[in-house]
mmCIF file of C-alpha atoms and ligand atoms in Angstrom:
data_model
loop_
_atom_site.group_PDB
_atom_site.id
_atom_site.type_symbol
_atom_site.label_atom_id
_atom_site.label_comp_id
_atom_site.label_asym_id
_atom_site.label_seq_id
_atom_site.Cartn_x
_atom_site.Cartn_y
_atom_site.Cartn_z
ATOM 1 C CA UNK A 1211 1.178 -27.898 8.264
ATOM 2 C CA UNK A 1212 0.032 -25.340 5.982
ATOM 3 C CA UNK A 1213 -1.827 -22.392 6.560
ATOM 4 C CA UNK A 1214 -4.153 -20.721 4.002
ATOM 5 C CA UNK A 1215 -4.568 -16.987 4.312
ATOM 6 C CA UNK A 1216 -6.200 -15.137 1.328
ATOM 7 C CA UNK A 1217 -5.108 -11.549 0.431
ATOM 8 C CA UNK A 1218 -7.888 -8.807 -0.183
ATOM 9 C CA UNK A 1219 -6.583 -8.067 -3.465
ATOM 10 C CA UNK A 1220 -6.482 -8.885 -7.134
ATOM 11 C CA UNK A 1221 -3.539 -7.882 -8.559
ATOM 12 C CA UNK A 1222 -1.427 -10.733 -8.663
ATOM 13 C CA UNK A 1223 1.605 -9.365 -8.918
ATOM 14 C CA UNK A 1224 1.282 -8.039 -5.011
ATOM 15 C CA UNK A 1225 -0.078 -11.800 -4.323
ATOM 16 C CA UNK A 1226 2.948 -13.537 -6.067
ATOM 17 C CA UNK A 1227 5.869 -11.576 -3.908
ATOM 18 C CA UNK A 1228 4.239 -11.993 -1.306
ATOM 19 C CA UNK A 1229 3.941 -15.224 -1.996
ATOM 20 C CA UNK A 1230 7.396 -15.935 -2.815
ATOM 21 C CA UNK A 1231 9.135 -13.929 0.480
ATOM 22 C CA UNK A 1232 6.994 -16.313 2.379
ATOM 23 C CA UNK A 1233 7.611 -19.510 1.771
ATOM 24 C CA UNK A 1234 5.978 -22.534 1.939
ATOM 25 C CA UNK A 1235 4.271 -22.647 5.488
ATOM 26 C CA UNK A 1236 1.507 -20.440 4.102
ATOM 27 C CA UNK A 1237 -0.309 -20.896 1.090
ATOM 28 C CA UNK A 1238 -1.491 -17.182 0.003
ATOM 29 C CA UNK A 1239 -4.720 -16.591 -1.951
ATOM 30 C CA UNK A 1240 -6.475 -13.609 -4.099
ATOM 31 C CA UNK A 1241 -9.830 -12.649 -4.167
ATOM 32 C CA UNK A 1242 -10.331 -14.173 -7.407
ATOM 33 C CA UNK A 1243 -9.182 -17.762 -5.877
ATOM 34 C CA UNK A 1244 -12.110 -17.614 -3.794
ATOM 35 C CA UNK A 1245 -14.719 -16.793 -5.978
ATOM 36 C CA UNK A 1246 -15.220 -13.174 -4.600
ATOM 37 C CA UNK A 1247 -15.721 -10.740 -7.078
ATOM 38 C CA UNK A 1248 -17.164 -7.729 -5.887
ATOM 39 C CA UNK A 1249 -16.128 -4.407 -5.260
ATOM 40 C CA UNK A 1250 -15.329 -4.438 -2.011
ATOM 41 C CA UNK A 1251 -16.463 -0.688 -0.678
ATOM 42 C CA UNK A 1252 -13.321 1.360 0.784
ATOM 43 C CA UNK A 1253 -15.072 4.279 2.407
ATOM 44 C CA UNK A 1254 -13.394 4.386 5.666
ATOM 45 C CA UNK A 1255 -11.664 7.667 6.676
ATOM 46 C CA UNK A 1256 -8.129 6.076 7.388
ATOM 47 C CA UNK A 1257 -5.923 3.859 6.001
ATOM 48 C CA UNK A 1258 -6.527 1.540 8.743
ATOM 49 C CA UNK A 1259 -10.426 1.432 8.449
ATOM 50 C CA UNK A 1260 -9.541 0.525 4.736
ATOM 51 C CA UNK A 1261 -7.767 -2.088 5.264
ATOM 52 C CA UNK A 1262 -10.169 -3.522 7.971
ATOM 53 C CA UNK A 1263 -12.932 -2.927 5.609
ATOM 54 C CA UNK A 1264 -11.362 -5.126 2.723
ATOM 55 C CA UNK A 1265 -9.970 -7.670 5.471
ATOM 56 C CA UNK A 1266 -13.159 -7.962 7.568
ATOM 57 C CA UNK A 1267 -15.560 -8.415 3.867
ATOM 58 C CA UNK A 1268 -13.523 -11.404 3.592
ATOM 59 C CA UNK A 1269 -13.489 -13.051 7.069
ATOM 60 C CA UNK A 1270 -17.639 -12.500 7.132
ATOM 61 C CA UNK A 1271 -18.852 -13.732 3.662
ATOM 62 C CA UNK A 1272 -15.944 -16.289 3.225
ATOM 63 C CA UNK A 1273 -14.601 -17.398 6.930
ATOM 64 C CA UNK A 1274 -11.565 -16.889 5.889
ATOM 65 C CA UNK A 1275 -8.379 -15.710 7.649
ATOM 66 C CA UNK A 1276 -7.030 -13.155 5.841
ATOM 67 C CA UNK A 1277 -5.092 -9.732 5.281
ATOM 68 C CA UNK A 1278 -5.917 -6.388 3.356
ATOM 69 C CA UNK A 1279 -3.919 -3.422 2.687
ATOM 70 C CA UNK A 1280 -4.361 0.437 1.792
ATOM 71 C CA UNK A 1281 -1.416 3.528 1.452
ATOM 72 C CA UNK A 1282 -1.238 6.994 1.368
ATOM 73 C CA UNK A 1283 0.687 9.747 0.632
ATOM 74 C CA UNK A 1284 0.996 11.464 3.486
ATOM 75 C CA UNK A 1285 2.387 15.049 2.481
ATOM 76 C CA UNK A 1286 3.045 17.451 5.943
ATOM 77 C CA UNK A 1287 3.045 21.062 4.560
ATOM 78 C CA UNK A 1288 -0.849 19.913 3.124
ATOM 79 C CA UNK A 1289 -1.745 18.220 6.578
ATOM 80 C CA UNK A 1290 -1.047 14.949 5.552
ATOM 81 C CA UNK A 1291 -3.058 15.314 2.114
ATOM 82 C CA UNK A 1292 -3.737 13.249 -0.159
ATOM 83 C CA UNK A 1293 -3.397 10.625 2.591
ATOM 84 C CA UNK A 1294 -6.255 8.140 2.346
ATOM 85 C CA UNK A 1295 -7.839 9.738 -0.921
ATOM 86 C CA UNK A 1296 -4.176 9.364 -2.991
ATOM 87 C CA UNK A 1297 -6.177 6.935 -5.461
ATOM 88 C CA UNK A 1298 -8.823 9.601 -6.326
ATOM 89 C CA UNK A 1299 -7.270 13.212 -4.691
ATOM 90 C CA UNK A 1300 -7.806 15.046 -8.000
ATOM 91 C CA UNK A 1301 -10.808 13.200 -9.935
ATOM 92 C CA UNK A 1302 -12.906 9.980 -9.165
ATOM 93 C CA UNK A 1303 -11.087 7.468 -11.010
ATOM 94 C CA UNK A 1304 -7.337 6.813 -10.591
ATOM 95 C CA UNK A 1305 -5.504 9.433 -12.489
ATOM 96 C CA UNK A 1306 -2.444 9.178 -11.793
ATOM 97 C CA UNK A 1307 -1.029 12.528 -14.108
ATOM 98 C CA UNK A 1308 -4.351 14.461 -12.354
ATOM 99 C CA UNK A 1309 -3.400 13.885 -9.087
ATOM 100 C CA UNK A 1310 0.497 14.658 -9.203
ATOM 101 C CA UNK A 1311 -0.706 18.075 -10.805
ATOM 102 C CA UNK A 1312 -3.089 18.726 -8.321
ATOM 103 C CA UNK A 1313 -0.424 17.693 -5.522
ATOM 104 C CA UNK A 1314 2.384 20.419 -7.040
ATOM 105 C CA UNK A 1315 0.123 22.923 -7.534
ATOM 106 C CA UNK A 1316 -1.112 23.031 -4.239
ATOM 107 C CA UNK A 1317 2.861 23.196 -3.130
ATOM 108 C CA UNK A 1318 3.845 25.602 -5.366
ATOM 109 C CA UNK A 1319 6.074 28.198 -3.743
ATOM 110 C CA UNK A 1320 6.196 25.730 -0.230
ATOM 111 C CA UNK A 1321 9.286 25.591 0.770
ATOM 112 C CA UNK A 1322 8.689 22.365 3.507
ATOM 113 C CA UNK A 1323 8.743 19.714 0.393
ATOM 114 C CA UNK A 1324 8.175 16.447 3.157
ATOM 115 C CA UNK A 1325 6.261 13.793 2.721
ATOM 116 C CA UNK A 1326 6.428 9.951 3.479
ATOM 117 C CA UNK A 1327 4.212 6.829 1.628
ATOM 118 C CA UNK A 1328 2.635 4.959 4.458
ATOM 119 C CA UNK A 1329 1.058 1.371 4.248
ATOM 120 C CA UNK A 1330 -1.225 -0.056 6.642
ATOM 121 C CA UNK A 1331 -2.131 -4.006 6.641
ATOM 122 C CA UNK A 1332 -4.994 -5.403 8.036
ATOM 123 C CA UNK A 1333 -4.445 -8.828 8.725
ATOM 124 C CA UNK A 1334 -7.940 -11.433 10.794
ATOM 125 C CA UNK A 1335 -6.978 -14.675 12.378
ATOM 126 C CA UNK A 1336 -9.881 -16.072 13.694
ATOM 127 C CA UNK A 1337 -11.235 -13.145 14.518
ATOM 128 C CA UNK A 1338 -8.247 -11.294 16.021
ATOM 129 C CA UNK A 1339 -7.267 -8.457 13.777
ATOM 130 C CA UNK A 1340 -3.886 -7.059 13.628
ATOM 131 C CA UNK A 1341 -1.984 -4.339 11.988
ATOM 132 C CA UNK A 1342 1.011 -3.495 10.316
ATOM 133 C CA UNK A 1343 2.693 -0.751 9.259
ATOM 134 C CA UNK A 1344 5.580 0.329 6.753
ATOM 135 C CA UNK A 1345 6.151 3.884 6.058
ATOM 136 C CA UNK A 1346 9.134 5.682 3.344
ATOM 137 C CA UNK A 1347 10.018 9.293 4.059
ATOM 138 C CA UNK A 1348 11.026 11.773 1.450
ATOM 139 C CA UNK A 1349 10.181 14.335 -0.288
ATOM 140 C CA UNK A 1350 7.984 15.791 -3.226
ATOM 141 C CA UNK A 1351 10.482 17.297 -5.783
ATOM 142 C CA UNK A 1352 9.052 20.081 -8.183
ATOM 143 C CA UNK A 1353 9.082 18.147 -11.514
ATOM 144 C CA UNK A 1354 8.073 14.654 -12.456
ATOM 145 C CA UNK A 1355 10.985 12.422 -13.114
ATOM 146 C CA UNK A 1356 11.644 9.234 -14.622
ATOM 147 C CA UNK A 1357 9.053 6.776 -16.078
ATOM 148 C CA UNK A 1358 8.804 3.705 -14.083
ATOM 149 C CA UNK A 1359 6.709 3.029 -11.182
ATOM 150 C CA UNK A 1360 3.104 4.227 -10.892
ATOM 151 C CA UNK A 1361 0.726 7.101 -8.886
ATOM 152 C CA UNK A 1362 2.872 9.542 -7.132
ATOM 153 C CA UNK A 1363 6.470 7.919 -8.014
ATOM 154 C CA UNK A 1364 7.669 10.710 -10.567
ATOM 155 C CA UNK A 1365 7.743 13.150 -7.798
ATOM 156 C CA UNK A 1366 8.557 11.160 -4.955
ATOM 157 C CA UNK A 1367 12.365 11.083 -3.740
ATOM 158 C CA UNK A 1368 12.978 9.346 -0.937
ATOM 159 C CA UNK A 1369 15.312 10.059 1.941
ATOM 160 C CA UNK A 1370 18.805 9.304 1.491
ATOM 161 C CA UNK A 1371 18.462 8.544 -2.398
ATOM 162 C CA UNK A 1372 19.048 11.173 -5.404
ATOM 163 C CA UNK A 1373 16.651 8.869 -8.009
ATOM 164 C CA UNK A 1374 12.947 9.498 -7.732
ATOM 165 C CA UNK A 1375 11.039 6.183 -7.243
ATOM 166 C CA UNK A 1376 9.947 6.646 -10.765
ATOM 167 C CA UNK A 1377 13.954 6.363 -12.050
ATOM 168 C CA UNK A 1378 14.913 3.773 -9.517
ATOM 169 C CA UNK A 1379 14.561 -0.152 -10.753
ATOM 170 C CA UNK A 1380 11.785 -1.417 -10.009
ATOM 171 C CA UNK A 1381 13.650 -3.880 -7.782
ATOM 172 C CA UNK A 1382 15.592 -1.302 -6.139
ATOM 173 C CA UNK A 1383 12.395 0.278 -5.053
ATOM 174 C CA UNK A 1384 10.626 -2.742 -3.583
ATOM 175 C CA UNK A 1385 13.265 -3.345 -1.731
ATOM 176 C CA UNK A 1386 12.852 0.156 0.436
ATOM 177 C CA UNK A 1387 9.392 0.726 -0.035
ATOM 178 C CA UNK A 1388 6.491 0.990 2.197
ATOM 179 C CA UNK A 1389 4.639 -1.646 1.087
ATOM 180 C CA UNK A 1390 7.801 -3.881 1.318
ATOM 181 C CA UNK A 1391 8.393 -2.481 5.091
ATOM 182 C CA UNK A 1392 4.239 -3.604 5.636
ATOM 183 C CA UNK A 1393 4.733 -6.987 4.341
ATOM 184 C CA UNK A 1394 7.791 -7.736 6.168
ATOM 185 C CA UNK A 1395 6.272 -6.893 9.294
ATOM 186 C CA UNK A 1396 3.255 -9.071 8.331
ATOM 187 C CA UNK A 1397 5.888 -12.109 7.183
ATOM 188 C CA UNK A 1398 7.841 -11.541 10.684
ATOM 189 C CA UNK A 1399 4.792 -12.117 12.638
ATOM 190 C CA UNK A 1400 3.071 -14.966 10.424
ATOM 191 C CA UNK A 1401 6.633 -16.527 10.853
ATOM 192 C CA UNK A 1402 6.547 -16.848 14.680
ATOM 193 C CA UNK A 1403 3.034 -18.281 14.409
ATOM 194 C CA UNK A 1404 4.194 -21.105 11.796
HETATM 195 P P1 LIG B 213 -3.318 1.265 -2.894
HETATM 196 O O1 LIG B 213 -3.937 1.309 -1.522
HETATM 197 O O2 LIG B 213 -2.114 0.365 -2.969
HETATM 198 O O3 LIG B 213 -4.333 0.989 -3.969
HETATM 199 O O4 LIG B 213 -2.751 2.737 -3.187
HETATM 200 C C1 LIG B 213 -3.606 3.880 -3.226
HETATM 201 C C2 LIG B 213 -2.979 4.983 -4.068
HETATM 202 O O5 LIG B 213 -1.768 5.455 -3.453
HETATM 203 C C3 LIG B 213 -2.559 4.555 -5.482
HETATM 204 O O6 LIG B 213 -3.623 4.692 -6.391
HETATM 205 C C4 LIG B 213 -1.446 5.553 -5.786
HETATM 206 O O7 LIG B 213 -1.969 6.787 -6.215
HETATM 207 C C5 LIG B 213 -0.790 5.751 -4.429
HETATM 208 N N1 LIG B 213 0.332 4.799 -4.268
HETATM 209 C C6 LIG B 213 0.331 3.648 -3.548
HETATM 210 N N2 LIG B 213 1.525 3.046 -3.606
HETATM 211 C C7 LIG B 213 2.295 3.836 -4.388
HETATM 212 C C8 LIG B 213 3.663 3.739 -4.819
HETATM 213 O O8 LIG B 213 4.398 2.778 -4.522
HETATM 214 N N3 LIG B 213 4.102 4.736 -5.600
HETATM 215 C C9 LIG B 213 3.331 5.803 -5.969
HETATM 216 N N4 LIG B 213 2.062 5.938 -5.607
HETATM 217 C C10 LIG B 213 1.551 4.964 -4.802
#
């Protein structure tokens, strides 16, 4: 039997690894699939309430099960800043180049340089909502480098690695990331419900 879950999302690149590390016992859906496209409001103060937001919009208009997700960068010397507002820390729209400026400013002359990208999923079956989590730990070097990537990844080293996420490939990355770690949690548990 196969089970339909639709993502809270519409970039289809997410949907399509997803997709693919799954298999074929669930059959994975966007938001566009559906029909739904509104702006679905994320104005919770957490990741988590995020995530529940976008997953919960979904289960009431459509019925359908389905999962959601939202990250942060957590940095510690900033109190875990820009956390939950990484998207829009330095203006309102996503500015990436803005927001890594703001972010090395505001560290300039800290010496504790850790920080960690943390990724929350919300996932509603039939009501029940879990979540899952997948976090990277690193650290936020003093000058962007490398090119690839997006957001944060120019200044973003991660434990145990001397290439930024920015100068890593991009399949290199998705293999350690936090948003890999999420989803395999979220495949792991699907998995034993198949
Ligand atoms: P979202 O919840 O996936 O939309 O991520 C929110 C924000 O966190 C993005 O706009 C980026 O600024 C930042 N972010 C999320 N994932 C990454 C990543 O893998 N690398 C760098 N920045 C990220």
């Amino acid at each position: 039997m196969t089970y339909e879950l639709i993502f809270a999302t519409n970039n289809l690149h997410k949907l399509s690894e997803i997709q693919s590390l799954i298999g074929d016992n669930f059959t994975i859906k966007s938001l566009q699939q559906i029909g739904c496209t509104e702006d679905i409001p994320e104005t919770a103060p957490t990741l988590e309430g995020n995530a529940l937001l976008k997953a919960q919009y979904v289960f009431n208009k459509y019925g359908k099960n389905c999962f959601a997700d939202d990250t942060g960068l957590e940095i510690e010397a900033l109190n875990g800043r820009p956390g939950v507002f990484s998207a829009r820390y330095a203006t309102d729209g996503h500015d990436f180049e803005a927001n890594i400026d703001k972010v090395l400013e505001e560290l300039s002359g800290v010496e504790n340089r850790k920080a960690r990208f943390r990724t929350v999923v919300a996932l509603i079956i039939d009501g029940s909502v879990y979540y899952f989590e997948g976090i990277v730990n690193g650290e936020i070097i003093a000058e962007r480098k490398g090119t690839k990537g997006f957001g944060y990844d120019p200044v973003f080293l991660p434990d145990g690695y001397d290439l930024t996420f920015a100068e890593m490939p991009l399949a290199e990355k998705n293999k350690i990331s936090h948003r890999a770690r999420a989803v395999k949690q979220l495949i792991d548990f699907l998995m034993q419900k198949s």
